[in-house]
Amino acid sequence: MIGRSLDISPASLPAFPPGTVWLCGAGPGDPGHLTLYVVSALRQADVIVHDALVDPRVLDFAHPEAEIIFAGKRGGKPSIAQDEIGEMLITLARQNRRVLRLKGGDPFVFGRGGEEALVLAEAGVPFRVFPGITSGLGGLAMASIPATMRGVNQAVILATGHSADDHTRLDWAALGRLKLPLVLYMAVRTLPDIAAALVAGGMDADTPAAVIENATLPDERIMVSTLDRVAKDLERQAFGPPALVVIGEIVRLREELRLLALQAAREAV
Ligand SMILES: C[S@@+](CC[C@H](N)C(=O)[O-])C[C@H]1O[C@@H](n2cnc3c(N)ncnc32)[C@H](O)[C@@H]1O
């Protein structure tokens, strides 16, 4: 019977050794997207250091005696500095605790997980990384937008709209010339400039575009528009972070899939 052999006890999954840090991804939001590794980590951790994007329901899986530390941005107040987080993880691990560093989505996709892993490695703190479903793929799938589709696209670009410093700034016009679907993280504020540059680079102004706010969560909102209108529509409808912006023909499939699903549901009645 399905589920009979489902054992997510620490005995069937790796034991979380004291004095180590596990850097884990909590997926796009809905706890149903957690991996078994991460649920097991939540059950074993002595202390959990989490970001703002981790849904409170995810933390319900924590051991009742675990200490839970919020290390994200709240109410517009500045977040804890990245180096302070690194120091905190090192200190907690040196207290011989099982430290779960939990981030939204995947820690290695626009999550500064790479930086934290480096800090731990340099300090000689043993750590492991357990991936999560990144919002830019999981959020899309849950919104019925396939990231790739045979005959439509052979590549997809995941990009951040937030350029922390000049030397990593993207050449949006060059990306526009590629005419490949783009999934943009952290692009709410910069979308007007990005959309204009993509069009200037050669991407069709009427390319379909979607915005997914709070992907997979109960208050999820999805808006479909076109490249030349999406920034205005986003502002008009007051979409805000956390949101993903998807630009490309793959967005068209959402409407197609939804229509067919509706039809099938009607016929089934
Ligand atoms: C600092 S990045 C973290 C990305 C994360 N590591 C991941 O793999 O999804 C934060 C951005 O991810 C996107 N994001 C994360 N979770 C989201 C969600 N549930 N709905 C929409 N966008 C989300 C938004 O663009 C948000 O501004």
XYZ file of C-alpha atoms and ligand atoms in Angstrom:
296
model
C 0.000 0.000 0.000
C 1.268 3.475 -0.834
C 2.790 5.153 2.174
C 3.435 1.926 4.122
C 7.166 2.200 3.703
C 7.349 5.966 4.132
C 9.745 6.380 6.999
C 11.142 9.824 7.600
C 12.600 9.044 10.970
C 16.236 10.047 11.520
C 17.029 6.329 11.241
C 16.157 6.269 7.542
C 17.578 9.707 6.771
C 20.972 11.129 7.720
C 21.511 11.867 11.399
C 22.164 15.531 12.147
C 25.468 15.534 14.063
C 25.884 18.072 16.873
C 28.323 20.847 16.043
C 27.332 20.983 12.368
C 25.319 23.360 10.223
C 22.832 22.148 7.638
C 22.079 24.712 4.984
C 18.609 23.851 3.687
C 16.009 25.137 1.246
C 12.381 25.305 2.369
C 10.929 25.538 -1.138
C 8.679 28.276 -2.505
C 6.371 28.582 0.501
C 3.700 25.878 0.809
C 5.115 23.296 3.279
C 3.959 20.524 0.926
C 7.001 21.328 -1.191
C 9.502 20.549 1.572
C 11.832 17.642 0.856
C 12.047 14.701 3.257
C 15.635 15.676 4.047
C 14.503 19.100 5.192
C 11.573 17.780 7.257
C 13.992 15.398 8.934
C 16.433 18.278 9.523
C 13.621 20.338 11.080
C 12.810 17.475 13.445
C 16.407 17.030 14.562
C 17.701 20.607 14.770
C 18.456 22.208 18.141
C 18.386 25.669 16.626
C 16.847 26.996 13.413
C 18.013 30.240 11.836
C 15.524 31.200 9.146
C 14.766 33.885 6.585
C 11.605 35.930 6.103
C 10.530 33.807 3.128
C 10.152 30.673 5.246
C 6.431 30.161 5.836
C 5.479 29.835 9.547
C 3.767 26.492 8.800
C 7.156 25.086 7.788
C 8.453 25.818 11.280
C 5.630 23.714 12.738
C 7.755 20.702 11.768
C 10.503 21.813 14.165
C 11.287 19.895 17.351
C 9.170 21.483 20.142
C 12.304 22.389 22.089
C 14.211 23.866 19.166
C 15.259 27.486 19.422
C 13.973 29.469 16.467
C 15.894 32.555 15.353
C 14.541 34.950 12.737
C 17.323 36.357 10.557
C 15.394 38.145 7.831
C 13.993 41.541 6.986
C 10.855 42.602 8.857
C 8.580 45.620 8.435
C 11.105 47.541 6.337
C 13.718 47.368 9.114
C 17.226 46.496 7.922
C 18.002 42.796 7.964
C 20.816 41.333 10.045
C 24.081 41.899 8.169
C 25.305 38.891 6.205
C 28.572 38.664 8.162
C 26.627 38.675 11.461
C 24.620 35.687 10.231
C 27.839 33.862 9.363
C 29.259 34.599 12.830
C 26.033 33.457 14.475
C 26.087 30.115 12.615
C 29.721 29.525 13.586
C 29.066 30.401 17.258
C 25.998 28.143 17.462
C 27.858 25.227 15.850
C 30.785 25.705 18.268
C 28.286 25.364 21.132
C 27.921 21.805 19.808
C 24.360 22.359 18.611
C 22.643 21.036 15.488
C 22.185 24.231 13.508
C 19.622 24.380 10.717
C 20.057 27.374 8.442
C 16.752 27.499 6.573
C 16.137 29.641 3.523
C 13.218 30.138 1.158
C 13.397 28.259 -2.148
C 16.845 26.825 -2.757
C 19.761 28.178 -0.710
C 22.038 28.271 -3.759
C 19.642 30.183 -6.026
C 19.791 33.902 -5.237
C 19.820 32.881 -1.586
C 23.375 33.752 -0.496
C 23.807 30.084 0.411
C 27.119 29.993 -1.444
C 28.480 32.810 0.707
C 27.359 31.125 3.917
C 28.824 27.770 2.871
C 32.156 29.501 2.182
C 32.170 31.238 5.569
C 31.496 27.917 7.314
C 34.133 26.088 5.284
C 36.722 28.789 6.011
C 35.924 28.593 9.738
C 36.315 24.808 9.661
C 32.698 24.216 10.676
C 31.317 20.979 9.191
C 28.242 21.633 7.062
C 25.945 19.998 4.517
C 23.655 21.481 1.903
C 20.157 20.180 1.203
C 18.432 21.820 -1.752
C 14.893 23.120 -1.907
C 12.605 23.777 -4.853
C 13.459 27.223 -6.095
C 10.476 29.581 -6.375
C 11.379 30.368 -9.985
C 10.632 26.776 -10.988
C 8.167 25.555 -8.328
C 6.165 28.784 -8.399
C 5.913 28.579 -12.166
C 4.797 24.953 -12.190
C 2.115 25.667 -9.593
C 0.923 28.550 -11.788
C 0.639 26.152 -14.773
C 3.592 27.727 -16.585
C 6.047 25.086 -17.830
C 9.630 26.321 -17.564
C 10.437 24.495 -20.792
C 8.145 23.129 -23.463
C 9.144 21.124 -26.513
C 8.753 23.273 -29.597
C 8.637 26.497 -27.570
C 11.983 26.908 -25.795
C 15.168 24.949 -25.309
C 16.489 27.091 -22.499
C 15.203 29.290 -19.729
C 17.040 32.080 -17.955
C 16.744 32.592 -14.197
C 17.892 36.115 -13.389
C 17.763 38.617 -10.579
C 16.398 42.087 -11.167
C 18.372 43.319 -8.225
C 21.968 44.082 -9.107
C 23.921 44.360 -5.914
C 26.939 45.920 -7.574
C 27.866 47.247 -10.972
C 30.272 44.572 -12.138
C 27.563 41.895 -12.061
C 24.912 44.090 -13.734
C 23.187 42.209 -16.520
C 23.108 43.350 -20.124
C 19.319 43.181 -20.473
C 19.344 44.302 -24.113
C 21.637 41.360 -24.947
C 19.250 39.008 -23.119
C 16.369 40.541 -25.114
C 18.142 39.585 -28.345
C 18.175 35.920 -27.262
C 14.355 35.903 -27.080
C 14.518 33.184 -24.439
C 12.029 32.990 -21.565
C 13.183 34.844 -18.475
C 12.208 34.153 -14.898
C 13.046 37.191 -12.815
C 13.528 37.191 -9.070
C 13.493 40.457 -7.082
C 12.449 42.480 -10.125
C 9.366 44.354 -8.874
C 11.163 47.688 -8.469
C 13.416 47.448 -11.519
C 10.857 45.995 -13.951
C 10.164 49.218 -15.927
C 13.870 49.535 -16.843
C 14.323 45.823 -17.482
C 11.252 45.597 -19.764
C 12.339 48.672 -21.744
C 15.861 47.269 -22.194
C 14.546 43.872 -23.314
C 12.362 45.540 -25.962
C 15.266 47.767 -27.026
C 17.348 44.593 -27.420
C 14.817 43.064 -29.813
C 12.320 41.146 -27.704
C 8.773 41.601 -29.044
C 6.786 44.121 -27.031
C 3.761 41.813 -27.067
C 5.653 38.850 -25.604
C 3.432 37.393 -22.864
C 4.491 38.173 -19.303
C 3.168 37.044 -15.939
C 3.677 38.122 -12.362
C 3.271 35.600 -9.556
C 3.054 37.072 -6.073
C 3.291 34.799 -3.009
C 3.658 31.736 -5.212
C 2.160 28.518 -3.752
C 0.782 30.357 -0.701
C -2.898 30.855 0.197
C -2.683 34.543 -0.793
C -1.049 33.853 -4.168
C -1.970 36.293 -6.954
C -1.191 35.823 -10.636
C -1.463 38.410 -13.366
C -0.917 37.884 -17.088
C 0.105 40.792 -19.303
C 2.588 41.590 -22.066
C 6.177 42.775 -21.925
C 5.348 46.378 -22.814
C 2.522 46.618 -20.256
C 3.630 44.386 -17.407
C 5.411 47.047 -15.322
C 2.382 49.382 -15.456
C -0.084 46.543 -14.764
C 2.001 45.413 -11.815
C 1.901 48.916 -10.338
C -1.809 49.406 -11.082
C -2.723 46.134 -9.401
C -0.333 46.818 -6.504
C 1.675 43.616 -6.870
C 4.627 43.528 -4.493
C 7.381 41.264 -3.193
C 7.843 38.398 -2.997
C 7.015 38.109 -6.664
C 8.348 36.416 -9.775
C 8.127 37.907 -13.229
C 8.006 35.490 -16.158
C 8.520 36.757 -19.672
C 8.185 34.527 -22.727
C 5.926 32.368 -24.865
C 5.798 29.765 -22.078
C 3.307 32.087 -20.291
C 0.748 31.473 -23.074
C 0.558 27.824 -22.049
C -0.965 28.780 -18.706
C -4.174 30.028 -20.340
C -4.252 27.041 -22.696
C -3.795 24.551 -19.856
C -6.353 26.287 -17.673
C -8.955 26.318 -20.456
C -8.424 22.628 -21.175
C -8.557 21.772 -17.460
C -11.834 23.705 -17.102
C -13.279 21.932 -20.121
C -12.251 18.531 -18.748
C -13.779 19.365 -15.354
C -17.060 20.395 -17.014
C -17.192 17.226 -19.082
C -16.538 15.116 -15.995
C -19.684 16.464 -14.239
C 16.470 36.576 -2.011
S 15.555 35.795 -3.282
C 15.496 34.159 -2.676
C 15.206 33.131 -3.731
C 15.125 31.742 -3.158
N 16.420 31.294 -2.694
C 14.576 30.736 -4.176
O 15.311 29.830 -4.587
O 13.411 30.850 -4.524
C 13.950 36.415 -2.959
C 13.098 36.458 -4.212
O 12.667 35.165 -4.575
C 11.389 35.224 -5.165
N 10.463 34.432 -4.343
C 10.775 33.625 -3.327
N 9.684 33.012 -2.839
C 8.643 33.467 -3.568
C 7.250 33.220 -3.571
N 6.671 32.371 -2.714
N 6.476 33.867 -4.478
C 7.033 34.686 -5.395
N 8.341 34.961 -5.437
C 9.145 34.365 -4.548
C 10.989 36.695 -5.187
O 11.404 37.240 -6.411
C 11.794 37.234 -4.028
O 11.986 38.630 -4.134
